[in-house]
Short mmCIF file of C-alpha atoms in Angstrom, two decimals:
data_model
loop_
_atom_site.label_atom_id
_atom_site.label_comp_id
_atom_site.label_asym_id
_atom_site.label_seq_id
_atom_site.Cartn_x
_atom_site.Cartn_y
_atom_site.Cartn_z
CA MET Z 296 -5.66 -12.55 -7.82
CA PRO Z 297 -8.64 -10.21 -8.41
CA ILE Z 298 -11.15 -12.37 -6.44
CA HIS Z 299 -11.03 -11.97 -2.64
CA SER Z 300 -13.08 -14.61 -0.80
CA LEU Z 301 -13.62 -12.84 2.52
CA TYR Z 302 -16.62 -15.04 3.29
CA LEU Z 303 -14.27 -17.92 4.14
CA ASP Z 304 -12.94 -15.99 7.13
CA PHE Z 305 -16.49 -15.15 8.16
CA PHE Z 306 -17.23 -18.88 8.29
CA ARG Z 307 -14.06 -19.40 10.35
CA PHE Z 308 -15.44 -16.85 12.78
CA LEU Z 309 -18.76 -18.70 12.91
CA ASP Z 310 -16.96 -21.95 13.69
CA GLN Z 311 -15.38 -20.60 16.87
CA GLY Z 312 -16.69 -21.08 20.39
CA TRP Z 313 -17.97 -17.61 21.21
CA GLY Z 314 -18.72 -17.69 24.89
CA ASN Z 315 -20.80 -14.71 25.95
CA ASP Z 316 -19.51 -12.19 23.41
CA PRO Z 317 -18.74 -12.92 19.74
CA TRP Z 318 -17.40 -9.40 19.06
CA PRO Z 319 -13.72 -10.05 19.99
CA LEU Z 320 -13.62 -13.15 17.76
CA TYR Z 321 -15.34 -11.28 14.93
CA GLN Z 322 -12.62 -8.66 15.14
CA SER Z 323 -9.84 -11.25 15.24
CA TYR Z 324 -11.02 -13.55 12.47
CA TYR Z 325 -12.88 -11.19 10.14
CA LEU Z 326 -12.68 -7.46 10.83
CA ARG Z 327 -8.96 -6.91 11.35
CA PRO Z 328 -7.77 -9.16 8.46
CA HIS Z 329 -10.10 -7.30 6.08
CA GLU Z 330 -10.36 -3.92 7.78
CA GLU Z 331 -9.42 -1.84 4.73
CA PHE Z 332 -12.24 -3.27 2.65
CA LEU Z 333 -14.88 -3.49 5.39
CA THR Z 334 -14.34 0.06 6.62
CA ALA Z 335 -14.41 1.35 3.02
CA TYR Z 336 -17.65 -0.54 2.45
CA TRP Z 337 -19.33 0.72 5.61
CA ARG Z 338 -18.07 4.25 4.96
CA SER Z 339 -19.60 4.28 1.48
CA PHE Z 340 -23.10 4.02 2.97
CA ASN Z 341 -22.62 6.62 5.69
CA HIS Z 342 -24.89 4.87 8.17
CA PHE Z 343 -22.68 2.41 10.01
CA ASP Z 344 -20.30 3.12 12.84
CA MET Z 345 -18.29 0.59 14.82
CA ASP Z 346 -20.69 0.61 17.77
CA GLN Z 347 -23.53 -0.33 15.43
CA ILE Z 348 -21.46 -3.08 13.86
CA ALA Z 349 -20.54 -4.48 17.28
CA ALA Z 350 -24.19 -4.45 18.33
CA ARG Z 351 -25.18 -6.26 15.14
CA VAL Z 352 -22.45 -8.87 15.56
CA ARG Z 353 -23.76 -9.63 19.04
CA GLN Z 354 -27.12 -10.50 17.49
CA ILE Z 355 -25.66 -13.09 15.10
CA LYS Z 356 -27.16 -16.57 15.18
CA LYS Z 357 -25.01 -19.23 13.56
CA ALA Z 358 -28.07 -21.05 12.22
CA ASP Z 359 -28.97 -18.02 10.10
CA TYR Z 360 -26.03 -18.79 7.80
CA GLY Z 361 -26.82 -22.45 7.16
CA HIS Z 362 -28.36 -21.68 3.76
CA LEU Z 363 -25.32 -19.67 2.68
CA ARG Z 364 -22.99 -22.49 3.75
CA ALA Z 365 -25.00 -24.91 1.64
CA LEU Z 366 -24.82 -22.56 -1.35
CA VAL Z 367 -21.05 -22.20 -1.29
CA GLN Z 368 -20.61 -25.94 -0.85
CA ASP Z 369 -22.75 -26.54 -3.94
CA GLN Z 370 -21.20 -23.80 -6.12
CA ASP Z 371 -17.96 -21.91 -5.66
CA PRO Z 372 -18.86 -18.19 -5.86
CA ALA Z 373 -15.22 -17.28 -6.53
CA ALA Z 374 -15.19 -19.50 -9.62
CA LEU Z 375 -18.47 -18.03 -10.83
CA ALA Z 376 -17.13 -14.49 -10.35
CA ALA Z 377 -13.85 -15.30 -12.11
CA GLU Z 378 -15.67 -16.77 -15.12
CA ALA Z 379 -17.88 -13.68 -15.30
CA LEU Z 380 -14.83 -11.39 -15.16
CA ASP Z 381 -13.25 -13.30 -18.05
CA ARG Z 382 -16.38 -12.78 -20.14
CA CYS Z 383 -16.48 -9.08 -19.28
CA ARG Z 384 -12.83 -8.58 -20.17
CA ALA Z 385 -13.29 -10.36 -23.48
CA ILE Z 386 -15.67 -7.56 -24.47
CA LEU Z 387 -14.06 -4.62 -22.67
CA PRO Z 388 -10.54 -5.23 -21.32
CA ARG Z 389 -9.51 -3.04 -18.41
CA ASP Z 390 -6.09 -3.05 -16.77
CA PRO Z 391 -5.57 -3.41 -13.95
CA GLN Z 392 -8.37 -5.88 -13.48
CA PRO Z 393 -11.03 -4.96 -10.94
CA ARG Z 394 -10.75 -6.46 -7.49
CA VAL Z 395 -13.89 -8.35 -6.51
CA TYR Z 396 -14.68 -8.87 -2.83
CA LEU Z 397 -17.05 -11.71 -1.88
CA PHE Z 398 -18.05 -11.00 1.70
CA VAL Z 399 -20.74 -11.43 4.32
CA GLY Z 400 -22.09 -8.27 5.86
CA PHE Z 401 -25.24 -6.88 7.40
CA PHE Z 402 -27.96 -5.43 5.17
CA SER Z 403 -25.44 -5.59 2.33
CA ALA Z 404 -26.06 -4.69 -1.27
CA ASP Z 405 -26.07 -7.73 -3.55
CA GLY Z 406 -23.54 -5.84 -5.66
CA VAL Z 407 -21.90 -2.43 -5.47
CA THR Z 408 -18.85 -0.64 -6.86
CA LEU Z 409 -17.09 1.59 -4.34
CA GLU Z 410 -13.86 3.48 -3.81
CA MET Z 411 -11.05 1.82 -1.89
CA GLY Z 412 -7.54 3.20 -1.82
CA GLY Z 413 -8.31 5.61 -4.63
CA SER Z 414 -9.56 2.91 -7.04
CA PRO Z 415 -12.98 1.41 -7.74
CA VAL Z 416 -13.53 -2.13 -6.46
CA MET Z 417 -16.51 -4.45 -6.72
CA ALA Z 418 -18.25 -5.95 -3.69
CA LEU Z 419 -20.87 -8.71 -3.51
CA GLY Z 420 -22.74 -9.34 -0.27
CA LEU Z 421 -23.29 -13.09 -0.40
CA GLU Z 422 -25.91 -13.16 2.34
CA ARG Z 423 -28.25 -11.40 -0.11
CA PHE Z 424 -28.31 -14.32 -2.56
CA ARG Z 425 -31.00 -16.98 -2.34
CA ASP Z 426 -29.02 -18.87 -4.98
CA PHE Z 427 -26.04 -18.04 -7.18
CA ARG Z 428 -27.88 -18.20 -10.50
CA ASP Z 429 -27.58 -14.45 -11.01
CA LEU Z 430 -24.21 -13.91 -9.34
CA PRO Z 431 -22.43 -13.70 -12.74
CA LEU Z 432 -25.00 -11.11 -13.85
CA VAL Z 433 -24.26 -8.99 -10.79
CA VAL Z 434 -20.54 -9.19 -11.59
CA SER Z 435 -21.13 -8.12 -15.21
CA HIS Z 436 -23.41 -5.30 -14.10
CA GLU Z 437 -20.85 -4.01 -11.60
CA TYR Z 438 -18.12 -4.33 -14.23
CA GLY Z 439 -20.05 -1.74 -16.23
CA HIS Z 440 -19.92 0.61 -13.25
CA PHE Z 441 -16.25 -0.19 -12.70
CA ALA Z 442 -15.37 0.51 -16.33
CA LEU Z 443 -17.13 3.88 -16.34
CA ARG Z 444 -15.66 4.96 -13.01
CA SER Z 445 -12.15 3.86 -13.93
CA LEU Z 446 -12.39 5.75 -17.22
CA VAL Z 447 -14.05 8.85 -15.78
CA LYS Z 448 -12.13 9.69 -12.62
CA SER Z 449 -14.33 12.69 -11.88
CA LEU Z 450 -17.20 10.36 -10.97
CA SER Z 451 -15.29 9.20 -7.90
CA ALA Z 452 -14.59 12.71 -6.67
CA GLN Z 453 -18.03 14.30 -7.09
CA GLY Z 454 -20.55 14.79 -4.32
CA PRO Z 455 -23.94 13.10 -4.00
CA PRO Z 456 -25.00 12.14 -7.54
CA THR Z 457 -28.11 13.50 -9.19
CA LEU Z 458 -30.52 11.24 -11.02
CA PHE Z 459 -29.04 11.97 -14.47
CA PRO Z 460 -25.56 10.41 -13.99
CA ARG Z 461 -27.12 7.55 -12.02
CA MET Z 462 -29.42 6.81 -14.96
CA ILE Z 463 -26.48 6.88 -17.37
CA SER Z 464 -24.35 4.59 -15.21
CA GLU Z 465 -27.14 2.09 -14.47
CA GLY Z 466 -28.33 2.06 -18.07
CA LEU Z 467 -24.80 1.42 -19.27
CA SER Z 468 -24.35 -1.42 -16.78
CA VAL Z 469 -27.60 -3.12 -17.78
CA ILE Z 470 -26.76 -2.97 -21.48
CA PHE Z 471 -23.19 -4.10 -20.84
CA SER Z 472 -24.52 -7.08 -18.87
CA GLN Z 473 -26.68 -7.93 -21.90
CA LEU Z 474 -23.57 -7.85 -24.07
CA VAL Z 475 -21.82 -10.29 -21.76
CA TYR Z 476 -24.79 -12.64 -21.33
CA PRO Z 477 -27.03 -12.14 -24.39
CA GLU Z 478 -28.67 -15.51 -23.87
CA ILE Z 479 -30.24 -14.43 -20.56
CA PRO Z 480 -33.72 -12.82 -20.61
CA LEU Z 481 -33.92 -9.07 -20.16
CA HIS Z 482 -35.89 -9.18 -16.91
CA ARG Z 483 -32.96 -10.84 -15.13
CA HIS Z 484 -30.54 -8.15 -16.33
CA LEU Z 485 -32.95 -5.63 -14.82
CA PHE Z 486 -33.28 -7.57 -11.53
CA LEU Z 487 -37.04 -7.71 -12.08
CA SER Z 488 -39.59 -10.47 -12.40
CA PRO Z 489 -41.16 -11.00 -15.84
CA GLU Z 490 -44.42 -9.61 -14.44
CA ARG Z 491 -42.69 -6.49 -13.12
CA LEU Z 492 -40.99 -5.93 -16.49
CA ARG Z 493 -44.35 -6.12 -18.25
CA TRP Z 494 -45.71 -3.57 -15.77
CA CYS Z 495 -42.78 -1.26 -16.54
CA GLN Z 496 -43.35 -1.60 -20.28
CA ALA Z 497 -47.05 -0.83 -19.90
CA ASN Z 498 -46.28 2.23 -17.77
CA GLN Z 499 -43.13 3.34 -19.57
CA ASP Z 500 -44.34 6.79 -20.63
CA THR Z 501 -45.51 7.68 -17.12
CA LEU Z 502 -42.23 6.52 -15.61
CA LEU Z 503 -40.16 8.41 -18.18
CA ASP Z 504 -42.12 11.59 -17.48
CA LEU Z 505 -41.61 11.15 -13.76
CA ALA Z 506 -37.84 10.69 -14.05
CA GLY Z 507 -37.38 13.25 -16.82
CA ALA Z 508 -38.88 16.00 -14.69
CA ASP Z 509 -36.37 15.51 -11.87
CA LEU Z 510 -33.03 14.54 -13.42
CA VAL Z 511 -31.05 17.26 -11.62
CA SER Z 512 -32.07 16.12 -8.13
CA GLU Z 513 -31.18 13.02 -6.15
CA LYS Z 514 -34.51 12.59 -4.35
CA LEU Z 515 -35.90 9.94 -6.74
CA ILE Z 516 -32.78 7.72 -6.60
CA PRO Z 517 -33.78 5.73 -3.49
CA ILE Z 518 -37.34 5.37 -4.80
CA LEU Z 519 -36.48 4.21 -8.31
CA PHE Z 520 -33.54 1.97 -7.36
CA GLY Z 521 -34.81 0.88 -3.97
CA PRO Z 522 -38.16 0.00 -2.42
CA GLY Z 523 -40.29 2.17 -4.68
CA ASP Z 524 -43.20 4.27 -3.42
CA PRO Z 525 -46.36 2.25 -2.75
CA ASP Z 526 -48.42 5.40 -2.12
CA ALA Z 527 -47.51 6.67 -5.60
CA GLY Z 528 -47.94 3.24 -7.18
CA ILE Z 529 -44.22 2.86 -8.00
CA PRO Z 530 -42.93 -0.72 -7.51
CA PRO Z 531 -39.38 -1.47 -6.30
CA ARG Z 532 -36.30 -1.26 -8.55
CA VAL Z 533 -38.01 0.08 -11.67
CA GLY Z 534 -35.08 2.48 -12.11
CA TYR Z 535 -33.04 -0.19 -13.90
CA PHE Z 536 -35.70 -0.45 -16.60
CA LEU Z 537 -35.94 3.32 -16.86
CA ALA Z 538 -32.17 3.74 -17.01
CA ARG Z 539 -31.84 1.27 -19.87
CA GLN Z 540 -34.66 2.87 -21.83
CA MET Z 541 -33.39 6.43 -21.31
CA LEU Z 542 -29.77 5.60 -22.23
CA GLY Z 543 -30.85 3.56 -25.23
CA HIS Z 544 -33.07 6.37 -26.47
CA CYS Z 545 -30.32 8.99 -26.07
CA LEU Z 546 -27.66 6.87 -27.74
CA SER Z 547 -29.92 5.91 -30.62
CA HIS Z 548 -30.93 9.50 -31.31
CA HIS Z 549 -27.85 11.52 -30.39
CA GLY Z 550 -24.93 9.10 -30.77
CA ALA Z 551 -22.06 8.37 -28.44
CA GLU Z 552 -20.38 11.75 -28.94
CA GLN Z 553 -22.83 13.48 -26.61
CA PHE Z 554 -21.75 11.25 -23.77
CA GLY Z 555 -18.10 11.83 -24.58
CA GLU Z 556 -18.75 15.49 -23.75
CA VAL Z 557 -20.59 14.75 -20.50
CA PHE Z 558 -18.17 11.97 -19.43
CA PRO Z 559 -14.80 12.87 -20.98
CA GLY Z 560 -12.72 9.81 -21.82
CA SER Z 561 -15.68 7.43 -21.93
CA ASP Z 562 -16.91 7.92 -25.51
CA GLY Z 563 -15.26 4.71 -26.69
CA LEU Z 564 -17.24 2.77 -24.10
CA PHE Z 565 -20.56 4.27 -25.18
CA GLN Z 566 -19.65 3.72 -28.83
CA LYS Z 567 -19.13 0.02 -28.12
CA VAL Z 568 -22.55 -0.13 -26.50
CA LEU Z 569 -24.14 1.80 -29.38
CA GLU Z 570 -22.66 -0.56 -31.97
CA SER Z 571 -23.60 -3.70 -30.06
CA GLY Z 572 -27.00 -4.26 -31.59
CA ILE Z 573 -28.49 -4.71 -28.10
CA LEU Z 574 -30.31 -1.40 -28.39
CA ALA Z 575 -32.18 -2.63 -31.42
CA ALA Z 576 -33.48 -5.70 -29.59
CA GLU Z 577 -37.15 -5.77 -28.68
CA THR Z 578 -37.50 -5.28 -24.94
CA GLU Z 579 -40.89 -6.97 -25.05
CA LYS Z 580 -39.13 -10.32 -25.23
CA GLY Z 581 -38.26 -9.99 -21.52
#
């Protein structure tokens, strides 16, 4: 089964009588049963050690997870993820299927693809979701990352990425998500509000110049795909818009063969995106 519902064991941990220290029960009910995934997840961010995790666990308040409990009682996230995987595989089959981990963490990403046991896996931090409306979109977006990384093994072995491959990967994932859910407005595929998308469109040339001048460095990655830079007037998460525009422009003008040279083995994937018709759609529709 490719869907792993780790959050159920987190709830079992919450339901225990903790006494003065919840850390031993957290280890027993949640950490040890899922240690391979959790340690791989924490390791991928390079800023968590076990002492920090233990300290964070000791700050847990059960009431903080009442909203998440209500969400999973209203909609089964595993069923939503499985349906999204089926739609992804109908467009781009990959065997073996990706493993998807639905978990509860601390300061988690809403979705991320990471290495575990030498293979890419997908992880969704459920505590990040206010509702599950966009959970299938996150799955389809991460499937794009999974497909590229499973096809291009060198991506998993390289050091810290520069902005250029990050733009290619994120642009591919946004457009792939549009292929899977064409009925959903563009701003949701970009994880932006309609107002923020309009801002990006109005400032597209400035943003493209900013990113284009620094593609061989990694310093803009946390700004463009994270909180932005208020001092420079850059809002959060505009990198997804930029990535889609840059990849679409390159594919439209240079074809998929160029990317087959940069990412050997992936040209069929880019060709599918190029032929999709998504690139010809007007982004102003948002």
